[in-house]
Amino acid sequence: MGKGNPDLPMNISQIFSAESESVHDFLTREGQGCFIPAYQRGYAWDSGHVGRLLEDATLGLERLISDSSSVRFLGSIITVRGNALVAAAPPFDRELPRHVMTIIDGQQRLCTIVILNIIFHELLRRLVRSMEDADEAGVIALRDDAADFLDDLAKTIRFERSRLPDLHRFYPRIVRAIDDSWSRNAVTARYESPIARAIWSYVEHIQDDEAGEFEYTGTDADGDILEGHEALVDAMANLAEQVDQLAADQHAILSLPPVDALIAGASHVLAELWPHVLSAPARAFLLGDDDEPFFVEATQTMRLLALARYVNLRMAATVIDASNEDYAFDMFESLNTTGQPLTAFETFKPKVVESETPAAYPASPSKVSIDKVQQFLDRFKNAEQRLGATASLLIPFALAENGQRLEKHLSHQRRYLRDQYAAANTRNAKRNFVKHLATTSDFVSSAWRPHGRRAPQLLPDPARSDDVAEFCFEVLRAIRHEIVLAPLSRFYAAFCDAAPAGRDRAAEEFFGAIKAVTAFSMLWRAAKGGTANIDSVYRELMARGIGGGAALGRQNGGAVSLANLRAALLAKLDAEHLDRATWVADTSVSAIYKTGQSITRFLLLTASHNAVPDDDVPGMIVRGRRGSNPLLSRSQWLDDEMLTVEHVAPDAAHSPGWPRDVYAERRTVQRLGNFVLIPEVENNLLANRPWVQKRILYRVFGADTAAKARRAIAAGREFGFNPGRRAEDLVEESSVLPMCQAISAFEGPWDEAFIAARSVRLAELAWDTVHPWLQPPPPRRRVRR
């Protein structure tokens, strides 16, 4: 079967292979080094994790006495075989191991096993030395057995890359990207990550025949623990203490089987773990008099050999080898149920460091950009929240960058960042890519998802504001209209990049863009009764352009122009034949409440903005003078008095006291003309009362003086309706509700005909407020003095 031939089916076995292996088998593969990518989190196992590993091993060993099948499973280790992910340019690529396994998942377990083997090796090495003067045959046999095992154990820690006698012929089994470099040359070899530094320190230690006891401190020249090394230093100290106690049978909780149980005839330990039959002198000595010289050392050696061999030979993992990094991550995410998957940004960041080079990165523009993104994502401590925040950034970024639709699947996000960054073929292009990511992050962080309870800050300069734009932005956030972040981030970036002389113009363009997308989206949704595939409109805008206009994506060459944006959105409305008459007709008959409460609130506020009761048509409103009833600001959108959408004719079918034709069609009570905005307390008081009672309450709520409100209450009582003490309290406690004034002036029946007429009037007023946001502002008239 030809590999890569699109006409032939894919051979899945070439993508994934899985094999269960013991720790020893995996860590002693000839010429194999394990490589931890830079995006993997640092070593982080605490005492609880290492304690559970040790407990698992001791329980498994105890079970092996009676059960020859005793095995402890460590889970899966996901790898990518080959050197492709190791950044080593010629001639240093010749220094790489013959086989490199990039560890995508399992590095915490592997690192812990290796440091545990270092501890086993050191304790056994000391015990062997303590028995050097023994002349008893049983002790000598046991000592030689341990010495042979030391050679085998050392192979799990380091391996030989060269036959030369130099120390640097040895390579640490595990290294980490950026911090470490395998090399046979002392000048270019570098082992500075926590795991590689610990391994190399021990390699140096065991090469010195006169070396004393090994204790890894992970400290610098001043004796301070190196940053990022604390967890591994603590784990090594913890394991060393516990293993020492286990060998001496002094552990407070865990224990190893006694020697006689290990070597008893019925035990499976020797048969399963020892490569040879335990010699008769060794067996006799171990079962003999405990007063004999070297008895303590011999029994400790036996117990420790049993534990170390069990860990290496009977603790196993399923090694899943993927053909590339993308497949490896897909496998990890499908298997992972308790871990914390790496976000696409965490796997992308090392690519940037690698491109800038580790030495130059700290002073590079890329670091400034990466730090901005990191600052935003660091707000999210929970893994699920962090993944969500990353997606909320990358999805609009990809759309703004080149009009690409990015899925929420992690592998797609990782692949997008990696491939786009690789495709940027100059250093400046790469830096601009990362800068755009940072700018998008700033916009999302400060405006769309502000920290805590902070109000959104639309621009980096808080002195620049626009009440209507702030109102619109709150509306977009309320309906979670994230698709507009892509075009808006382009205008935000244009402001950030503008020279001081151009900042005023750029700010006006940005605020205008917010109003334009709000106008388009709300007009579209209201007329169509839902989203109606609106996201595809914005994707078309970013990727290809609309109506012959240029695409707005950064890489697609589109200029950031409010005029172009307005023209594109107007062209889309025209293509849908959504002129004023059609839109008013469609919106006035739709069940607008089912489209969404936020849409309904928006239309009521924009219709009522600077509107006053219509003296010629009671019950209606008409546009008033500027400032007569300003409603388009962030504070008005968030105002408690405007939060609830109240059905005038109750939503409950056939409520008493209402014309029957109101309920002839279910959608009538959901039409725009049947709604008003009032506070929750007043809404609860209105409930499902008949129209004659509601009208009295509307008069109370809309009264602009306390005296008028009291007269309305008194008139209601004369009519036979007592609004109650709560209504009287509201006269003193609450503010006037202008939206109730026109409704309370209507004396006729609140029937289907009036709801229809009011729906048309409100839709007309809303259009007249909103549609101009899609058009250039009219020239200002000069006022004659």
GROMACS .gro file of C-alpha atoms in nm, residues 187-435:
model
  249
  187VAL     CA    1   3.100   2.285   2.598
  188THR     CA    2   2.765   2.237   2.426
  189ALA     CA    3   2.604   1.987   2.663
  190ARG     CA    4   2.353   2.164   2.886
  191TYR     CA    5   2.129   2.008   3.151
  192GLU     CA    6   1.946   2.282   3.340
  193SER     CA    7   1.586   2.163   3.370
  194PRO     CA    8   1.492   2.012   3.708
  195ILE     CA    9   1.486   1.652   3.584
  196ALA     CA   10   1.794   1.667   3.359
  197ARG     CA   11   1.997   1.856   3.618
  198ALA     CA   12   1.911   1.598   3.885
  199ILE     CA   13   2.002   1.310   3.652
  200TRP     CA   14   2.327   1.469   3.543
  201SER     CA   15   2.422   1.548   3.902
  202TYR     CA   16   2.380   1.181   3.982
  203VAL     CA   17   2.572   1.072   3.671
  204GLU     CA   18   2.863   1.285   3.789
  205HIS     CA   19   2.822   1.148   4.141
  206ILE     CA   20   2.843   0.779   4.050
  207GLN     CA   21   3.143   0.837   3.825
  208ASP     CA   22   3.336   0.955   4.129
  209ASP     CA   23   3.439   0.640   4.315
  210GLU     CA   24   3.521   0.838   4.626
  211ALA     CA   25   3.188   1.022   4.635
  212GLY     CA   26   2.998   1.012   4.960
  213GLU     CA   27   2.623   1.012   5.008
  214PHE     CA   28   2.424   1.171   4.726
  215GLU     CA   29   2.177   1.441   4.819
  216TYR     CA   30   2.032   1.653   4.543
  217THR     CA   31   1.954   2.008   4.657
  218GLY     CA   32   1.889   2.187   4.327
  219THR     CA   33   2.061   2.500   4.451
  220ASP     CA   34   2.262   2.774   4.283
  221ALA     CA   35   2.602   2.908   4.387
  222ASP     CA   36   2.441   3.103   4.671
  223GLY     CA   37   2.268   2.796   4.811
  224ASP     CA   38   1.919   2.902   4.698
  225ILE     CA   39   1.691   2.649   4.530
  226LEU     CA   40   1.665   2.729   4.162
  227GLU     CA   41   1.334   2.868   4.042
  228GLY     CA   42   1.108   2.591   3.918
  229HIS     CA   43   1.315   2.317   4.083
  230GLU     CA   44   1.136   2.313   4.418
  231ALA     CA   45   0.881   2.042   4.337
  232LEU     CA   46   1.139   1.795   4.209
  233VAL     CA   47   1.378   1.862   4.499
  234ASP     CA   48   1.093   1.804   4.745
  235ALA     CA   49   0.984   1.486   4.567
  236MET     CA   50   1.338   1.344   4.572
  237ALA     CA   51   1.381   1.422   4.941
  238ASN     CA   52   1.041   1.274   5.020
  239LEU     CA   53   1.108   0.955   4.825
  240ALA     CA   54   1.460   0.916   4.965
  241GLU     CA   55   1.331   0.936   5.321
  242GLN     CA   56   1.045   0.693   5.260
  243VAL     CA   57   1.255   0.435   5.073
  244ASP     CA   58   1.520   0.449   5.345
  245GLN     CA   59   1.251   0.387   5.607
  246LEU     CA   60   1.100   0.102   5.406
  247ALA     CA   61   1.435  -0.073   5.369
  248ALA     CA   62   1.492  -0.041   5.745
  249ASP     CA   63   1.133  -0.145   5.824
  250GLN     CA   64   1.073   0.185   6.002
  251HIS     CA   65   0.802   0.341   5.783
  252ALA     CA   66   0.504   0.461   5.985
  253ILE     CA   67   0.242   0.354   5.729
  254LEU     CA   68   0.388   0.142   5.450
  255SER     CA   69   0.584  -0.178   5.483
  256LEU     CA   70   0.776  -0.430   5.276
  257PRO     CA   71   0.727  -0.804   5.317
  258PRO     CA   72   0.977  -0.966   5.555
  259VAL     CA   73   1.270  -1.142   5.393
  260ASP     CA   74   1.150  -1.490   5.484
  261ALA     CA   75   0.818  -1.421   5.307
  262LEU     CA   76   1.001  -1.294   4.998
  263ILE     CA   77   1.216  -1.605   4.960
  264ALA     CA   78   0.977  -1.867   5.093
  265GLY     CA   79   0.912  -2.163   4.870
  266ALA     CA   80   0.553  -2.060   4.801
  267SER     CA   81   0.648  -1.704   4.711
  268HIS     CA   82   0.650  -1.594   4.347
  269VAL     CA   83   0.888  -1.302   4.409
  270LEU     CA   84   1.214  -1.475   4.320
  271ALA     CA   85   1.072  -1.659   4.023
  272GLU     CA   86   0.915  -1.345   3.875
  273LEU     CA   87   1.171  -1.076   3.962
  274TRP     CA   88   1.514  -1.244   3.985
  275PRO     CA   89   1.707  -1.325   3.668
  276HIS     CA   90   1.863  -1.627   3.836
  277VAL     CA   91   1.808  -1.864   4.124
  278LEU     CA   92   1.900  -1.717   4.459
  279SER     CA   93   2.214  -1.898   4.571
  280ALA     CA   94   2.190  -2.145   4.856
  281PRO     CA   95   2.447  -1.954   5.070
  282ALA     CA   96   2.252  -1.631   5.024
  283ARG     CA   97   1.923  -1.801   5.115
  284ALA     CA   98   2.079  -1.967   5.419
  285PHE     CA   99   2.234  -1.643   5.540
  286LEU     CA  100   1.910  -1.445   5.503
  287LEU     CA  101   1.718  -1.709   5.701
  288GLY     CA  102   1.995  -1.747   5.959
  289ASP     CA  103   2.101  -1.575   6.279
  290ASP     CA  104   2.030  -1.203   6.284
  291ASP     CA  105   2.339  -1.151   6.503
  292GLU     CA  106   2.570  -1.237   6.216
  293PRO     CA  107   2.785  -0.952   6.077
  294PHE     CA  108   2.625  -0.776   5.779
  295PHE     CA  109   2.287  -0.936   5.849
  296VAL     CA  110   2.111  -0.597   5.867
  297GLU     CA  111   2.278  -0.478   5.546
  298ALA     CA  112   2.197  -0.805   5.368
  299THR     CA  113   1.829  -0.805   5.463
  300GLN     CA  114   1.790  -0.438   5.370
  301THR     CA  115   1.955  -0.510   5.036
  302MET     CA  116   1.720  -0.802   4.973
  303ARG     CA  117   1.408  -0.602   5.056
  304LEU     CA  118   1.524  -0.305   4.850
  305LEU     CA  119   1.614  -0.526   4.552
  306ALA     CA  120   1.267  -0.676   4.564
  307LEU     CA  121   1.098  -0.334   4.567
  308ALA     CA  122   1.321  -0.182   4.296
  309ARG     CA  123   1.276  -0.484   4.072
  310TYR     CA  124   0.900  -0.479   4.120
  311VAL     CA  125   0.883  -0.107   4.030
  312ASN     CA  126   1.086  -0.161   3.714
  313LEU     CA  127   0.958  -0.500   3.600
  314ARG     CA  128   0.598  -0.515   3.722
  315MET     CA  129   0.485  -0.152   3.701
  316ALA     CA  130   0.371  -0.101   3.344
  317ALA     CA  131   0.225   0.155   3.108
  318THR     CA  132   0.062   0.146   2.768
  319VAL     CA  133   0.295   0.337   2.540
  320ILE     CA  134   0.095   0.495   2.260
  321ASP     CA  135   0.320   0.606   1.979
  322ALA     CA  136   0.164   0.859   1.740
  323SER     CA  137   0.300   0.949   1.399
  324ASN     CA  138   0.280   1.323   1.467
  325GLU     CA  139   0.205   1.574   1.738
  326ASP     CA  140  -0.152   1.645   1.627
  327TYR     CA  141  -0.252   1.279   1.647
  328ALA     CA  142  -0.077   1.251   1.984
  329PHE     CA  143  -0.282   1.537   2.128
  330ASP     CA  144  -0.603   1.393   1.987
  331MET     CA  145  -0.525   1.065   2.160
  332PHE     CA  146  -0.441   1.243   2.485
  333GLU     CA  147  -0.768   1.435   2.489
  334SER     CA  148  -0.973   1.124   2.416
  335LEU     CA  149  -0.810   0.931   2.701
  336ASN     CA  150  -0.773   1.213   2.950
  337THR     CA  151  -1.044   1.224   3.217
  338THR     CA  152  -0.872   1.374   3.520
  339GLY     CA  153  -0.569   1.562   3.393
  340GLN     CA  154  -0.540   1.920   3.277
  341PRO     CA  155  -0.499   1.934   2.898
  342LEU     CA  156  -0.263   2.195   2.765
  343THR     CA  157  -0.428   2.486   2.590
  344ALA     CA  158  -0.336   2.576   2.234
  345PHE     CA  159  -0.157   2.885   2.363
  346GLU     CA  160   0.056   2.680   2.603
  347THR     CA  161   0.176   2.463   2.316
  348PHE     CA  162   0.226   2.767   2.090
  349LYS     CA  163   0.435   2.980   2.325
  350PRO     CA  164   0.749   2.761   2.301
  351LYS     CA  165   0.736   2.791   1.921
  352VAL     CA  166   0.774   3.166   1.961
  353VAL     CA  167   1.059   3.128   2.209
  354GLU     CA  168   1.229   2.885   1.974
  355SER     CA  169   1.190   3.121   1.678
  356GLU     CA  170   1.328   3.421   1.864
  357THR     CA  171   1.594   3.194   2.025
  358PRO     CA  172   1.600   3.150   2.403
  359ALA     CA  173   1.880   3.405   2.441
  360ALA     CA  174   1.706   3.681   2.243
  361TYR     CA  175   1.348   3.612   2.351
  362PRO     CA  176   1.350   3.802   2.685
  363ALA     CA  177   1.423   4.133   2.508
  364SER     CA  178   1.212   4.066   2.198
  365PRO     CA  179   0.882   4.229   2.094
  366SER     CA  180   0.736   3.880   2.084
  367LYS     CA  181   0.781   3.841   2.459
  368VAL     CA  182   0.587   4.163   2.519
  369SER     CA  183   0.304   4.024   2.308
  370ILE     CA  184   0.312   3.677   2.463
  371ASP     CA  185   0.311   3.825   2.814
  372LYS     CA  186  -0.008   4.018   2.736
  373VAL     CA  187  -0.185   3.701   2.630
  374GLN     CA  188  -0.047   3.513   2.930
  375GLN     CA  189  -0.171   3.784   3.166
  376PHE     CA  190  -0.524   3.742   3.035
  377LEU     CA  191  -0.524   3.362   3.050
  378ASP     CA  192  -0.363   3.355   3.396
  379ARG     CA  193  -0.687   3.495   3.535
  380PHE     CA  194  -0.845   3.154   3.482
  381LYS     CA  195  -0.716   2.902   3.738
  382ASN     CA  196  -0.958   2.621   3.664
  383ALA     CA  197  -0.850   2.404   3.369
  384GLU     CA  198  -1.192   2.406   3.207
  385GLN     CA  199  -1.220   2.783   3.242
  386ARG     CA  200  -0.870   2.828   3.100
  387LEU     CA  201  -0.957   2.617   2.796
  388GLY     CA  202  -1.276   2.817   2.746
  389ALA     CA  203  -1.095   3.148   2.777
  390THR     CA  204  -0.834   3.036   2.526
  391ALA     CA  205  -1.104   2.938   2.279
  392SER     CA  206  -1.285   3.269   2.333
  393LEU     CA  207  -0.962   3.441   2.229
  394LEU     CA  208  -0.844   3.221   1.944
  395ILE     CA  209  -1.176   3.186   1.760
  396PRO     CA  210  -1.220   3.561   1.696
  397PHE     CA  211  -0.845   3.598   1.643
  398ALA     CA  212  -0.839   3.343   1.361
  399LEU     CA  213  -1.140   3.506   1.199
  400ALA     CA  214  -0.982   3.851   1.229
  401GLU     CA  215  -0.644   3.726   1.110
  402ASN     CA  216  -0.745   3.559   0.786
  403GLY     CA  217  -1.117   3.485   0.796
  404GLN     CA  218  -1.067   3.128   0.907
  405ARG     CA  219  -1.336   2.951   1.103
  406LEU     CA  220  -1.168   2.791   1.401
  407GLU     CA  221  -1.338   2.511   1.589
  408LYS     CA  222  -1.335   2.465   1.964
  409HIS     CA  223  -1.149   2.137   1.927
  410LEU     CA  224  -0.808   2.172   2.086
  411SER     CA  225  -0.621   2.004   1.805
  412HIS     CA  226  -0.761   2.249   1.551
  413GLN     CA  227  -0.659   2.544   1.765
  414ARG     CA  228  -0.308   2.408   1.814
  415ARG     CA  229  -0.269   2.332   1.446
  416TYR     CA  230  -0.391   2.676   1.343
  417LEU     CA  231  -0.141   2.863   1.560
  418ARG     CA  232   0.145   2.635   1.464
  419ASP     CA  233   0.078   2.639   1.090
  420GLN     CA  234   0.003   3.010   1.064
  421TYR     CA  235   0.314   3.100   1.260
  422ALA     CA  236   0.526   2.868   1.048
  423ALA     CA  237   0.379   3.020   0.731
  424ALA     CA  238   0.490   3.368   0.837
  425ASN     CA  239   0.818   3.359   0.648
  426THR     CA  240   0.998   3.658   0.799
  427ARG     CA  241   1.077   3.757   1.154
  428ASN     CA  242   0.862   4.069   1.125
  429ALA     CA  243   0.572   3.864   0.989
  430LYS     CA  244   0.598   3.627   1.283
  431ARG     CA  245   0.615   3.916   1.528
  432ASN     CA  246   0.315   4.085   1.368
  433PHE     CA  247   0.118   3.761   1.396
  434VAL     CA  248   0.193   3.741   1.768
  435LYS     CA  249   0.129   4.113   1.811
   0.00000   0.00000   0.00000
